[in-house]
Short mmCIF file of C-alpha atoms and ligand atoms in Angstrom, two decimals:
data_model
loop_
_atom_site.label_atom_id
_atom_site.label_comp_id
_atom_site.label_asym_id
_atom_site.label_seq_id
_atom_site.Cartn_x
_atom_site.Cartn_y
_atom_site.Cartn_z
CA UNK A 17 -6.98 -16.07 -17.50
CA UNK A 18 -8.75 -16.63 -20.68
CA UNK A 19 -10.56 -13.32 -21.71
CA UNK A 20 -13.46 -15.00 -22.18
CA UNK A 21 -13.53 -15.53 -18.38
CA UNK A 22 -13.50 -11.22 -18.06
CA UNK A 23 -15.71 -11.53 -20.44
CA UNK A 24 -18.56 -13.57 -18.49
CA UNK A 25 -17.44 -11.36 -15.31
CA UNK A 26 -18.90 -8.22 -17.40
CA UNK A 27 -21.83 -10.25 -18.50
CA UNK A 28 -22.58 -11.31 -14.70
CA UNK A 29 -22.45 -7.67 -14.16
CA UNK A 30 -24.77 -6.89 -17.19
CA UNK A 31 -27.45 -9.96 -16.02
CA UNK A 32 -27.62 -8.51 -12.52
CA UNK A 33 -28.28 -4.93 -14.05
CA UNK A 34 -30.81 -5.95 -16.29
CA UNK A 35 -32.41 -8.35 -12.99
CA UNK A 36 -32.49 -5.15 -10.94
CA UNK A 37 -34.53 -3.02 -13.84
CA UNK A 38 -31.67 -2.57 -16.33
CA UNK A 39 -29.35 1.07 -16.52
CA UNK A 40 -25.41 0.93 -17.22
CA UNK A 41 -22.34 0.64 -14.61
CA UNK A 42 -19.47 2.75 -14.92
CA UNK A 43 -16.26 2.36 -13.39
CA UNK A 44 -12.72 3.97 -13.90
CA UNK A 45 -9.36 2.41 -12.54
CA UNK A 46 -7.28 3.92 -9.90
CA UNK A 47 -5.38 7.91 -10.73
CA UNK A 48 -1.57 7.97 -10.59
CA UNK A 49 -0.69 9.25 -7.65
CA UNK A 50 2.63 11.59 -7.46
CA UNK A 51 5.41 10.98 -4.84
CA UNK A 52 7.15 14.34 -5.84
CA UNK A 53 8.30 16.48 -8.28
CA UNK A 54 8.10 14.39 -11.48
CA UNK A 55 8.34 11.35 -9.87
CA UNK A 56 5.42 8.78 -8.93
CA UNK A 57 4.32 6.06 -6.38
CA UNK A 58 4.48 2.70 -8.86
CA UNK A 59 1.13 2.53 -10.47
CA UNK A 60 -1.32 0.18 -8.53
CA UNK A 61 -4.66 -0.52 -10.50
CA UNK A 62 -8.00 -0.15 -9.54
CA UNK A 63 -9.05 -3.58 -8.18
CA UNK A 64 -12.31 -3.70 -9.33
CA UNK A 65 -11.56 -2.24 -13.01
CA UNK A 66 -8.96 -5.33 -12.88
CA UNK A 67 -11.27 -7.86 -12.14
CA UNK A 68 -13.78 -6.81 -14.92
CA UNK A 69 -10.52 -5.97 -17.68
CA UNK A 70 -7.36 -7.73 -16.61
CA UNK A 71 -6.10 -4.25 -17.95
CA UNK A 72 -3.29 -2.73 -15.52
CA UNK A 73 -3.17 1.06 -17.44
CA UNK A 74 -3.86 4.25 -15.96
CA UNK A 75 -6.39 6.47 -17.57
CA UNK A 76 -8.74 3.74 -18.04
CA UNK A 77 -12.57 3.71 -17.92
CA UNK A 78 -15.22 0.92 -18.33
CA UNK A 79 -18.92 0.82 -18.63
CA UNK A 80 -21.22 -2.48 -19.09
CA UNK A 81 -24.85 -1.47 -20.01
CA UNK A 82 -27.60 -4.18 -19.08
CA UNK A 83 -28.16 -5.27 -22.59
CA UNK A 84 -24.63 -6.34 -22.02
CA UNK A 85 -22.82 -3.77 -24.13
CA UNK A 86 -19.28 -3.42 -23.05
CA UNK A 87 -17.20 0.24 -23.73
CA UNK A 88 -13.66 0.84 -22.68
CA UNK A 89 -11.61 4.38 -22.66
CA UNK A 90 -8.07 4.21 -22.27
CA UNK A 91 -5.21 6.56 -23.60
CA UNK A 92 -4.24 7.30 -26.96
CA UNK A 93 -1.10 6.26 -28.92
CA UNK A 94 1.15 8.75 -28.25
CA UNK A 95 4.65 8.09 -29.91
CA UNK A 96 5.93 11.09 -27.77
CA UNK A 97 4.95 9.85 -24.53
CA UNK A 98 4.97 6.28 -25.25
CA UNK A 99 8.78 6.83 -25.66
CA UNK A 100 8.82 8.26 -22.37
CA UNK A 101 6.38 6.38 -20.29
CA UNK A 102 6.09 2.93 -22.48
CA UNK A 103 3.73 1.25 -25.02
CA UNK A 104 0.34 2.18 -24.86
CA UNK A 105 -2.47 -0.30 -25.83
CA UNK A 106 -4.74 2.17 -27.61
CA UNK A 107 -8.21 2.30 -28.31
CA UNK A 108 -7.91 0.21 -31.63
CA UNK A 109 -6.02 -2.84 -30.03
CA UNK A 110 -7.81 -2.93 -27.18
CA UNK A 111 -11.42 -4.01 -28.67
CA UNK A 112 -9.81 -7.23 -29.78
CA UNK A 113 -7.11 -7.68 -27.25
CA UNK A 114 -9.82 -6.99 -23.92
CA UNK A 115 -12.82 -8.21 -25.68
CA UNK A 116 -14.52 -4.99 -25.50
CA UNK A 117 -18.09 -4.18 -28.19
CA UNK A 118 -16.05 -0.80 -28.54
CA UNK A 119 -13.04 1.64 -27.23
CA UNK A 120 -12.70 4.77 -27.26
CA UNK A 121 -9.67 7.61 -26.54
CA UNK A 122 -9.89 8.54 -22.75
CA UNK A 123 -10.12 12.39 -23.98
CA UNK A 124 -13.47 11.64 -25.71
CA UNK A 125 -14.73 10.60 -21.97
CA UNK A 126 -16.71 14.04 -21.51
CA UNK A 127 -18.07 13.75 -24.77
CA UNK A 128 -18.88 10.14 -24.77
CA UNK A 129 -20.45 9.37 -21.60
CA UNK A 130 -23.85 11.84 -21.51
CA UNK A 131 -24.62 10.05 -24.53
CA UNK A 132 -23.72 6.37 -23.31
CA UNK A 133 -26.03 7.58 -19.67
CA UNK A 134 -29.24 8.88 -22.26
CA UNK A 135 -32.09 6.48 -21.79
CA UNK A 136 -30.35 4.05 -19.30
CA UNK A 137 -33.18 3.63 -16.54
CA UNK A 138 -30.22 3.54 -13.87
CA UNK A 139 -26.29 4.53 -13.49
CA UNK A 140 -24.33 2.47 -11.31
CA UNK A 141 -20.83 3.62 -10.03
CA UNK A 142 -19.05 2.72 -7.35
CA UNK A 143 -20.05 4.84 -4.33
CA UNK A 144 -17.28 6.72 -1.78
CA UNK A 145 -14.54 5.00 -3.91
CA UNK A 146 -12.55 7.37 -6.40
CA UNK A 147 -12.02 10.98 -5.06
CA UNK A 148 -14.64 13.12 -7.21
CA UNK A 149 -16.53 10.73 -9.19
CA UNK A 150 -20.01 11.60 -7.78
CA UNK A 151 -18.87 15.19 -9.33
CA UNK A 152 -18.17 13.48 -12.44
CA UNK A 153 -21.20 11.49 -12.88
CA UNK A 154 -23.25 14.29 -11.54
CA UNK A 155 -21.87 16.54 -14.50
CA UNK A 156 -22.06 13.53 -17.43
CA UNK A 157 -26.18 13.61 -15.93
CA UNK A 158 -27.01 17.24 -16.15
CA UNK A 159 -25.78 16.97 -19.79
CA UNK A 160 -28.30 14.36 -20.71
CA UNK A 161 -30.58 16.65 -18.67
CA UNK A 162 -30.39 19.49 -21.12
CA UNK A 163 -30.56 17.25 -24.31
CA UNK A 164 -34.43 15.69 -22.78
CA UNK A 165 -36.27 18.31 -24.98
CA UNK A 166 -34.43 16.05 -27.96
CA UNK A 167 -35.77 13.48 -26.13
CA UNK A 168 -33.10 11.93 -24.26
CA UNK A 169 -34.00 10.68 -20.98
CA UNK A 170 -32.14 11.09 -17.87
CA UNK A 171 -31.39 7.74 -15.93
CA UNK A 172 -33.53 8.01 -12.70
CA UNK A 173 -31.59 6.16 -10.09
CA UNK A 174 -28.08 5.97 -8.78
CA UNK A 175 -26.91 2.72 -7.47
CA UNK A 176 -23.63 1.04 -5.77
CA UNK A 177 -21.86 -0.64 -8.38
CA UNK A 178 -19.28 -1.97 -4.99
CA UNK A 179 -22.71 -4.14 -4.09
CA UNK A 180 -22.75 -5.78 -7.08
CA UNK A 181 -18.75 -6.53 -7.54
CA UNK A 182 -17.90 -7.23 -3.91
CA UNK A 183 -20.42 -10.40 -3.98
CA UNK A 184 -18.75 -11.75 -7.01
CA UNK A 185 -15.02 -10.73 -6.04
CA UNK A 186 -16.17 -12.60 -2.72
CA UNK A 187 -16.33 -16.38 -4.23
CA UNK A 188 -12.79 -16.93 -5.65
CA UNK A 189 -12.86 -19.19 -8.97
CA UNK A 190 -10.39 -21.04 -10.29
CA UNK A 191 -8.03 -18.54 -11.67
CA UNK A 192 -8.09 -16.45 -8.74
CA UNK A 193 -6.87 -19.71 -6.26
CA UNK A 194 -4.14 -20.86 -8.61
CA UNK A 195 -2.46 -17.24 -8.30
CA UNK A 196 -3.47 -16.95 -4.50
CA UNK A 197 -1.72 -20.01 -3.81
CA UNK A 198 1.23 -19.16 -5.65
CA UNK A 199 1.37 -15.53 -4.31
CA UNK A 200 1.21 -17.83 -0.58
CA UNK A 201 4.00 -19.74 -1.37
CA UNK A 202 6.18 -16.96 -2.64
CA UNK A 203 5.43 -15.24 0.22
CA UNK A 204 5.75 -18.46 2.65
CA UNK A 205 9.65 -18.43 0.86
CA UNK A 206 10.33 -15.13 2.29
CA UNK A 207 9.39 -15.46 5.85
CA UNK A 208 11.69 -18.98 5.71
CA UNK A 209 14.60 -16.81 4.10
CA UNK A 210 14.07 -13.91 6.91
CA UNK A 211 13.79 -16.45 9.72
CA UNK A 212 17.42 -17.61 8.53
CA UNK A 213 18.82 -14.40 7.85
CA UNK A 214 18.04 -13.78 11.45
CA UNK A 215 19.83 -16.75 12.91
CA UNK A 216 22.88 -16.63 10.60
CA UNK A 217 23.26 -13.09 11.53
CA UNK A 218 23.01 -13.15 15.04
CA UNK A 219 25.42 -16.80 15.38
CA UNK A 220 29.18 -15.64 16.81
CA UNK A 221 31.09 -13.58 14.02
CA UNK A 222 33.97 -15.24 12.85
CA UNK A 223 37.18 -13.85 14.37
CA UNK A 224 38.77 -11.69 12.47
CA UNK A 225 34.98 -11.03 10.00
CA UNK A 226 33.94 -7.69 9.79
CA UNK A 227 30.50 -8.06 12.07
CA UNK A 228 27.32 -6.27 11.00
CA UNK A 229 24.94 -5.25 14.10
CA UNK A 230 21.85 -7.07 12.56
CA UNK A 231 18.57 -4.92 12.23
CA UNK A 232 15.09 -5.35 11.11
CA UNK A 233 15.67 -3.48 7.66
CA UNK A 234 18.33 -6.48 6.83
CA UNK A 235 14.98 -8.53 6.91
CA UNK A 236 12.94 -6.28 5.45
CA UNK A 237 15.63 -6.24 2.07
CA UNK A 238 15.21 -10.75 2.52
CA UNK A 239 11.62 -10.27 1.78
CA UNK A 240 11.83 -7.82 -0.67
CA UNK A 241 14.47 -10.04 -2.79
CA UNK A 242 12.38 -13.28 -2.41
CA UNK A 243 9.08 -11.47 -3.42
CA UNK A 244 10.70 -9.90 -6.13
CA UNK A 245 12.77 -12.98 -7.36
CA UNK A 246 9.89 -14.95 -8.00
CA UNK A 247 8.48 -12.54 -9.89
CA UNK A 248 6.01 -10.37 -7.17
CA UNK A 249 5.32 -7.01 -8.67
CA UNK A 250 5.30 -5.05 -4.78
CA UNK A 251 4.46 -5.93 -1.21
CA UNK A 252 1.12 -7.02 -0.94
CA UNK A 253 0.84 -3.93 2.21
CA UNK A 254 3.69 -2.50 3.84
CA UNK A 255 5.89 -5.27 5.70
CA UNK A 256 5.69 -5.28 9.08
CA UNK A 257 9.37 -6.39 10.80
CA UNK A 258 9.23 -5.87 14.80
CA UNK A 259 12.07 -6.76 16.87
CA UNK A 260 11.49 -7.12 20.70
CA UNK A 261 8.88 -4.38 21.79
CA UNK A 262 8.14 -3.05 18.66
CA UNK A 263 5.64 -6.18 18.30
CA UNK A 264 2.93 -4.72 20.65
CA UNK A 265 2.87 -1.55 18.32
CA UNK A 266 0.23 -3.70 15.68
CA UNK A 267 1.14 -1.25 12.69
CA UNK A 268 4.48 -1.03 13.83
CA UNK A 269 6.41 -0.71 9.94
CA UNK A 270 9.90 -2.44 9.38
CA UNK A 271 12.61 0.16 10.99
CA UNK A 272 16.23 -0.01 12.17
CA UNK A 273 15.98 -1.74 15.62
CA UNK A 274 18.60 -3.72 16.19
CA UNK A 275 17.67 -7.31 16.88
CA UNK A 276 19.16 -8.70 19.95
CA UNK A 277 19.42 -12.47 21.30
CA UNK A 278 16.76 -13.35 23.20
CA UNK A 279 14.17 -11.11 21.59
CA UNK A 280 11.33 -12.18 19.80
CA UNK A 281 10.76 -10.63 15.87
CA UNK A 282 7.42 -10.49 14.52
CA UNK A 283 7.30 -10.77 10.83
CA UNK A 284 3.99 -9.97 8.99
CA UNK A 285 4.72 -10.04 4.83
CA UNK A 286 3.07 -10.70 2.01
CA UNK A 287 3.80 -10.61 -1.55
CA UNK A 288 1.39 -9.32 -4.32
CA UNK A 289 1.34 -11.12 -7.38
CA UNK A 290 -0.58 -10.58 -10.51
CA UNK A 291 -2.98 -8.39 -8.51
CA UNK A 292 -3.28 -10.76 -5.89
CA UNK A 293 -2.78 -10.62 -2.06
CA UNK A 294 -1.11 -12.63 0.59
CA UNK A 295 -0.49 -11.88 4.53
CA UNK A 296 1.76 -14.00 6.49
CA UNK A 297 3.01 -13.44 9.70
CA UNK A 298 5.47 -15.52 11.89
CA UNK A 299 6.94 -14.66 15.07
CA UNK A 300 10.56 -16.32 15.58
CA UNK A 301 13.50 -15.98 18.52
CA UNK A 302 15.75 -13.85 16.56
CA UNK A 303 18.64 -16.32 17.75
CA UNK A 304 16.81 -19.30 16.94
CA UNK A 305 15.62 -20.63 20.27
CA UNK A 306 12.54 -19.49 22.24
CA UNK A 307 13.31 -18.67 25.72
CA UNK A 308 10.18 -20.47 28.62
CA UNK A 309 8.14 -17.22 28.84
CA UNK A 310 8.35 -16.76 25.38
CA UNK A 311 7.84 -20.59 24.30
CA UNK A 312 4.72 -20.60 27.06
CA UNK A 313 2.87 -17.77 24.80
CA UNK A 314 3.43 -18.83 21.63
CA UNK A 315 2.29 -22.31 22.49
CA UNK A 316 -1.09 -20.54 23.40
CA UNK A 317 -1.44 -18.63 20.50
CA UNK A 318 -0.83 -21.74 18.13
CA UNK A 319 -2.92 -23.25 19.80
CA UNK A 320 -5.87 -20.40 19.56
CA UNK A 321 -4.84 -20.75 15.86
CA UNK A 322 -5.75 -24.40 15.52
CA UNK A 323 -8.79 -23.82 17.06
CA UNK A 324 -9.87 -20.99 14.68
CA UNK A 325 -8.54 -23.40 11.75
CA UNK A 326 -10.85 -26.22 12.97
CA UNK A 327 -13.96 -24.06 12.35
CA UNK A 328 -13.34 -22.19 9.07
CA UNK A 329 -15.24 -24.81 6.86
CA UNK A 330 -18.56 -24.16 5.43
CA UNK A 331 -21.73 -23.29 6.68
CA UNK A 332 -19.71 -21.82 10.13
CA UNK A 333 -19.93 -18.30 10.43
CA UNK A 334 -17.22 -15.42 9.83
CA UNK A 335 -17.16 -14.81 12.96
CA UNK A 336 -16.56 -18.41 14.44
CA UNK A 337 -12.50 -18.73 14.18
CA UNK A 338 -12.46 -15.10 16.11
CA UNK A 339 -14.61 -16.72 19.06
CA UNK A 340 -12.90 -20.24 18.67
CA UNK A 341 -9.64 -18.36 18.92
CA UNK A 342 -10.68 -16.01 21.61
CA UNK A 343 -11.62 -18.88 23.81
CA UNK A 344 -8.00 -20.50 23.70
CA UNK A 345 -6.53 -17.02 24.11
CA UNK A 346 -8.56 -15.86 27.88
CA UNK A 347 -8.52 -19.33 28.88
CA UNK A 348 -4.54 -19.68 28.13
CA UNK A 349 -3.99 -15.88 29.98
CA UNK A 350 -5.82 -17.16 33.22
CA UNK A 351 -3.75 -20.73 33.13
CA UNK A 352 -0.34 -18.47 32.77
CA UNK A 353 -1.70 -15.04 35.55
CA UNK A 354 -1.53 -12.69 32.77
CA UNK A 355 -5.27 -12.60 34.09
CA UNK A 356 -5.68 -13.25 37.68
CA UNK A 357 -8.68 -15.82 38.15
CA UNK A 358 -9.34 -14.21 41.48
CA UNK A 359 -10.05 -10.65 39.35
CA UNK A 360 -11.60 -11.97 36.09
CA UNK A 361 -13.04 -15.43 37.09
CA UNK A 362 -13.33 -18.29 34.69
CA UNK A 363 -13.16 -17.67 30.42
CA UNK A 364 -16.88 -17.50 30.29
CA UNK A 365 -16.56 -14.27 32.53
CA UNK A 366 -13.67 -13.23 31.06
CA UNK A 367 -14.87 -13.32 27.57
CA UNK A 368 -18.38 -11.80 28.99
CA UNK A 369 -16.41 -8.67 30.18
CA UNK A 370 -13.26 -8.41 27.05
CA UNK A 371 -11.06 -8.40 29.79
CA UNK A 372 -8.92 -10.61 27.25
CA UNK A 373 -8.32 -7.09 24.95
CA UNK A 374 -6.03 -6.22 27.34
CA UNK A 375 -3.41 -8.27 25.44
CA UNK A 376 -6.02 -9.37 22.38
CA UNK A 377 -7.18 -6.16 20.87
CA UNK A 378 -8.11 -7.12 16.88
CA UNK A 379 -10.33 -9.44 15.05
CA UNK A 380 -8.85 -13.32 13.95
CA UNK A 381 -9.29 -12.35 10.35
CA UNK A 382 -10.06 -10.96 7.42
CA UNK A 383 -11.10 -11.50 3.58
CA UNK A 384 -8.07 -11.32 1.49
CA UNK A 385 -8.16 -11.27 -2.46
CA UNK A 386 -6.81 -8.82 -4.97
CA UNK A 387 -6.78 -6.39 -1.72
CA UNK A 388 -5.26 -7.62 1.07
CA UNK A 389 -8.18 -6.55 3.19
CA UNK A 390 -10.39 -7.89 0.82
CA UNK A 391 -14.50 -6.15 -0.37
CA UNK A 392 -16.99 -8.37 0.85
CA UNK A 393 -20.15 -8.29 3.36
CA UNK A 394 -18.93 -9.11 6.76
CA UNK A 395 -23.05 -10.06 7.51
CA UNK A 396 -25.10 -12.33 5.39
CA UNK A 397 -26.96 -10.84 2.73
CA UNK A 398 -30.42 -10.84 2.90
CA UNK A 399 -30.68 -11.62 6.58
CA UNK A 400 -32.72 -10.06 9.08
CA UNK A 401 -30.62 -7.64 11.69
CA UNK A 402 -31.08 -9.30 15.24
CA UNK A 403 -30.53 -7.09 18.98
CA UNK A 404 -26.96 -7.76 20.39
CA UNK A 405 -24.67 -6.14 22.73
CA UNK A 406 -21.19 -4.15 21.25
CA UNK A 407 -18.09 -4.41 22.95
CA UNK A 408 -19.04 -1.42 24.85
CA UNK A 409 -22.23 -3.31 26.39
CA UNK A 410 -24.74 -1.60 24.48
CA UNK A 411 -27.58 -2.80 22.69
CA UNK A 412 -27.16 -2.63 18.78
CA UNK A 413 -28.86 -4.15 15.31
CA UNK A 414 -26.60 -6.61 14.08
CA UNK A 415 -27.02 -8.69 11.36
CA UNK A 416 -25.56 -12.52 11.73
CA UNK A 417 -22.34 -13.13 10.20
CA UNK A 418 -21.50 -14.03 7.16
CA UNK A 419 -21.80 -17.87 6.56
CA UNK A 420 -18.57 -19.33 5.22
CA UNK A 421 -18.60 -20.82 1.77
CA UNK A 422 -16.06 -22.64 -0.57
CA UNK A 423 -13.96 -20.25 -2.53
CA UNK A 424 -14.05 -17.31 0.27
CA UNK A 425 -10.86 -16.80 1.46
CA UNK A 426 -10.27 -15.40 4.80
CA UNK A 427 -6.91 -14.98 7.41
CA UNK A 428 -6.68 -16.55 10.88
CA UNK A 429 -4.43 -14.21 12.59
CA UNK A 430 -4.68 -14.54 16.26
CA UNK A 431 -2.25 -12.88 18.56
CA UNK A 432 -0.90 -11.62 22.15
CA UNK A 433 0.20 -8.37 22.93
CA UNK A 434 1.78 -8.01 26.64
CA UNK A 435 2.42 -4.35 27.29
CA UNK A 436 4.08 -3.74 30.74
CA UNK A 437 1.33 -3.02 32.96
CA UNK A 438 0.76 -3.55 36.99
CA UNK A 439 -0.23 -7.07 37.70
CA UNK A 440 0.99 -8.35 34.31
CA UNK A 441 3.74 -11.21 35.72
CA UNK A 442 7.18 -9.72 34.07
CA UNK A 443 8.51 -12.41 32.14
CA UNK A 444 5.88 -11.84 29.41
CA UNK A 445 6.35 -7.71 29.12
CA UNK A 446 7.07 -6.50 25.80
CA UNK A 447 6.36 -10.04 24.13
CA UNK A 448 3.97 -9.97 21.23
CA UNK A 449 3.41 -12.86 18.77
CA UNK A 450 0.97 -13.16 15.79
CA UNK A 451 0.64 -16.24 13.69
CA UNK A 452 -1.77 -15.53 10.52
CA UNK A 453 -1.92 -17.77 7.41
CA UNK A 454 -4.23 -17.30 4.57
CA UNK A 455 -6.53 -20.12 4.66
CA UNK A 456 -9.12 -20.84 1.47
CA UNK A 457 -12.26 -22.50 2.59
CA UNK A 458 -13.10 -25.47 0.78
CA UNK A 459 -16.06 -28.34 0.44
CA UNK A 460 -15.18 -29.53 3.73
CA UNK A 461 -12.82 -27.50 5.28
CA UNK A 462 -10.00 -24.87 4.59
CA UNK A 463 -6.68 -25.15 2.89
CA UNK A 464 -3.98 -22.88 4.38
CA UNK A 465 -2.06 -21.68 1.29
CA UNK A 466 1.06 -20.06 3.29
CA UNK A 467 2.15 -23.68 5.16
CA UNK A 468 5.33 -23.71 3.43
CA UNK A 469 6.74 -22.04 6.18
CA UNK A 470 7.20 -23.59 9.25
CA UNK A 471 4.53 -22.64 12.24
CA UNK A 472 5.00 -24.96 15.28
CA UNK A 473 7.96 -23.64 17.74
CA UNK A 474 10.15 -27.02 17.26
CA UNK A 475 9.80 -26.64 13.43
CA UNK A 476 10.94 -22.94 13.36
CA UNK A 477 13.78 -23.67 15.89
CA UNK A 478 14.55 -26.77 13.70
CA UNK A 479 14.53 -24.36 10.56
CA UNK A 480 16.71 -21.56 12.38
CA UNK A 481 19.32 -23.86 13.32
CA UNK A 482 19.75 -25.73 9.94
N1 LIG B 524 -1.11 -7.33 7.24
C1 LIG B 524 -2.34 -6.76 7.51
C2 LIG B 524 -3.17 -7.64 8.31
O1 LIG B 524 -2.69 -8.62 8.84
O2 LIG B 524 -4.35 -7.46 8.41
MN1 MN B 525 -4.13 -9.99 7.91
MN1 MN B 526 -0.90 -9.56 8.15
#
């Protein structure tokens, strides 16, 4: 990233300011956040400070007025605590190194800002974002307030700086791909390095070896390594490892179950890299070879998956994969009697009533970008809301869907969740299986940027073997 490309991000922002009757954004990156005494969670950026700076240190502010003037705060030099806590950049470096009109120590913020607000016809902040910035802003404004007899005046709107950044961080450019792709195949690495972990650890010890009882942590520590070996900074989310039952519990986290032979093991992993996101998940026999009832579901989920894959192109709608998907899924649960026809009739009936969320309960995707559940308008912008009926059969305003454009980039992550339950035939209890890939729609389609790891059941039984 050039910084002349966050440099035309902040004049976007500026352009669409001064469009919508000028005023200045503000926007500070994310707090440090303690673990305990004297000791931190690892420092995570504000993802929308990021996309506007490239700059990853606490402390940091930015605001953009509409005539396109840029000012950053950050922290001091500090010899003392920069021998403690690492280099700072500094207020003086960082107008040439970020491309900033002018910077400014963070402990001037109080100071600064009442005067950088005076005679800005708007302030624009991101709304419900950062714990006690309305406080903030609402402070910085009743200090112009008291300077208007010396003329200042006192912006006279508040706006949603989110509005204006989530439409941009929607569209991914260039930059953004090349690291999403990369983060994808990291990631794609790690699931392939878990899936053999897995196999080698469960094959017949060696008489005479010393035999470890495998567990899902010894998979978690595989895709920590491989994210981390290629350079990954953290987990994209919390990894998800779920041995046997543990895969119907959907934010089940990585834990000590032991995995046995002839379970199933859910993996869903993804690496973050350079502020970027991936999600992957892959369900494999933890031996290597799917047993009928298990092979039977799977089948039906991949196949849900290629349908959802075949409609994530341009000009479909957001919500298209979920209802391609959700087709394949009721109509594969009435083939197999995890539905009884009798009961729920044909799909059309049985996606008329959701009688599919018995063992379908969440949506095929989401966006993904810098956040793994990525900002972006779910609805098209601009539309007219329309009468439809909820999940719960009443009548509601809903806007249509977002339509699907090149650079979005969205998951397709359907699954099946059998929980024992009456009527449920028992060779599918306790089986769940997710396959989710990040897919990057293009001019005429989608490119799925986590197929370096295997997805079909031959292929992953092939792989698990080898
Ligand atoms: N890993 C989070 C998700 O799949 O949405
Ligand atoms: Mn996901
Ligand atoms: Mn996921």
């Amino acid at each position: 990233m050039t910084q002349t490309d966050y440099q035309k991000r902040r004049a976007l922002v500026a352009k669409t300011l001064k469009a919508a009757g000028g005023g200045i954004a503000l926007l500070p990156t994310a707090p440090e956040a303690p673990r305990n005494r004297d000791s931190d969670y690892p420092y995570r950026h504000d993802s929308y400070f990021y996309y506007l700076t490239g700059f990853t240190e606490p402390g940091s502010w930015l605001t953009i007025d509409s005539a396109g003037k840029t000012t950053l705060f950050c922290r001091p030099k500090d010899l003392e605590r920069e021998i403690w806590d690492g280099i700072r950049l500094g207020p003086k470096a960082a107008v040439a190194q970020l491309g900033v009109d002018e910077a400014f120590s963070v402990d001037e913020l109080d100071a600064r800002m009442p005067l950088l607000l005076s005679n800005q016809a708007a302030v624009w902040f991101p709304f419900a974002t950062h714990k006690g910035l309305e406080t903030q802003v609402d402070g910085w404004l009743g200090k112009v307030r008291a300077r208007i007899r010396y003329g200042a005046e006192c912006p006279q709107s508040q706006h949603d700086l989110c509005r204006v950044l989530d439409e941009m961080r929607l569209i991914k450019d260039a930059h953004e791909i090349a690291i999403l792709r990369r983060a994808g195949s990291i990631s794609a690495g790690a699931h392939i390095r878990a899936m053999q972990t897995s196999a080698a650890m469960l094959r017949k010890p060696v008489k005479g070896a010393a035999h470890v009882v495998p567990r899902e942590y010894h998979l978690e520590a595989e895709l920590l390594h491989e994210f981390r070996r290629h350079g990954s900074q953290y987990p994209a989310y919390t990894s998800i490892v779920a041995a046997g039952a543990n895969a119907c519990v959907l934010h089940y986290r990585a834990g000590d179950t032991e995995l046995k032979s002839g379970d199933l093991c859910l993996i869903d992993a993804g690496c973050e890299l350079e502020g970027y996101a991936s999600d992957i998940t892959r369900t494999f026999p933890a031996n290597g070879k799917f047993t009928p009832a298990q092979r039977t579901l799977y089948d039906i989920v991949l196949a849900a998956q290629v349908a959802a894959i075949k409609v994530t192109k341009p000009g479909k709608r957001f919500t298209d994969p979920h209802d391609a998907a959700t087709r394949v899924l009721a109509q594969g649960m009435l083939d197999i009697g995890l539905l009884d026809k009798k009961k729920h009739g044909s799909v059309d009936d049985v996606l008329q009533s959701g009688a599919y969320r018995q063992f379908y309960m969440h949506r095929t995707g989401h966006w993904m970008g810098m956040d793994v559940h990525d900002c972006g308008d779910y609805t098209e912008p601009g539309s007219k809301p329309r009468q439809e009926r909820d999940p719960l059969g009443e009548m509601v305003m809903k806007k249509p869907p977002r339509i699907l454009r090149a650079g979005m980039v969205l998951t397709i992550e359907p699954g099946i969740y059998v929980r024992p339950a009456k009527g449920v035939p028992k060779e599918f209890w306790n089986i769940g299986i997710r396959i989710e890939d990040d897919a990057l729609v293009t001019a005429k389609g989608c490119e799925l940027m986590t197929r370096g790891v295997p997805v079909t059941a031959d292929e992953i039984e092939a792989l698990m073997r080898g």
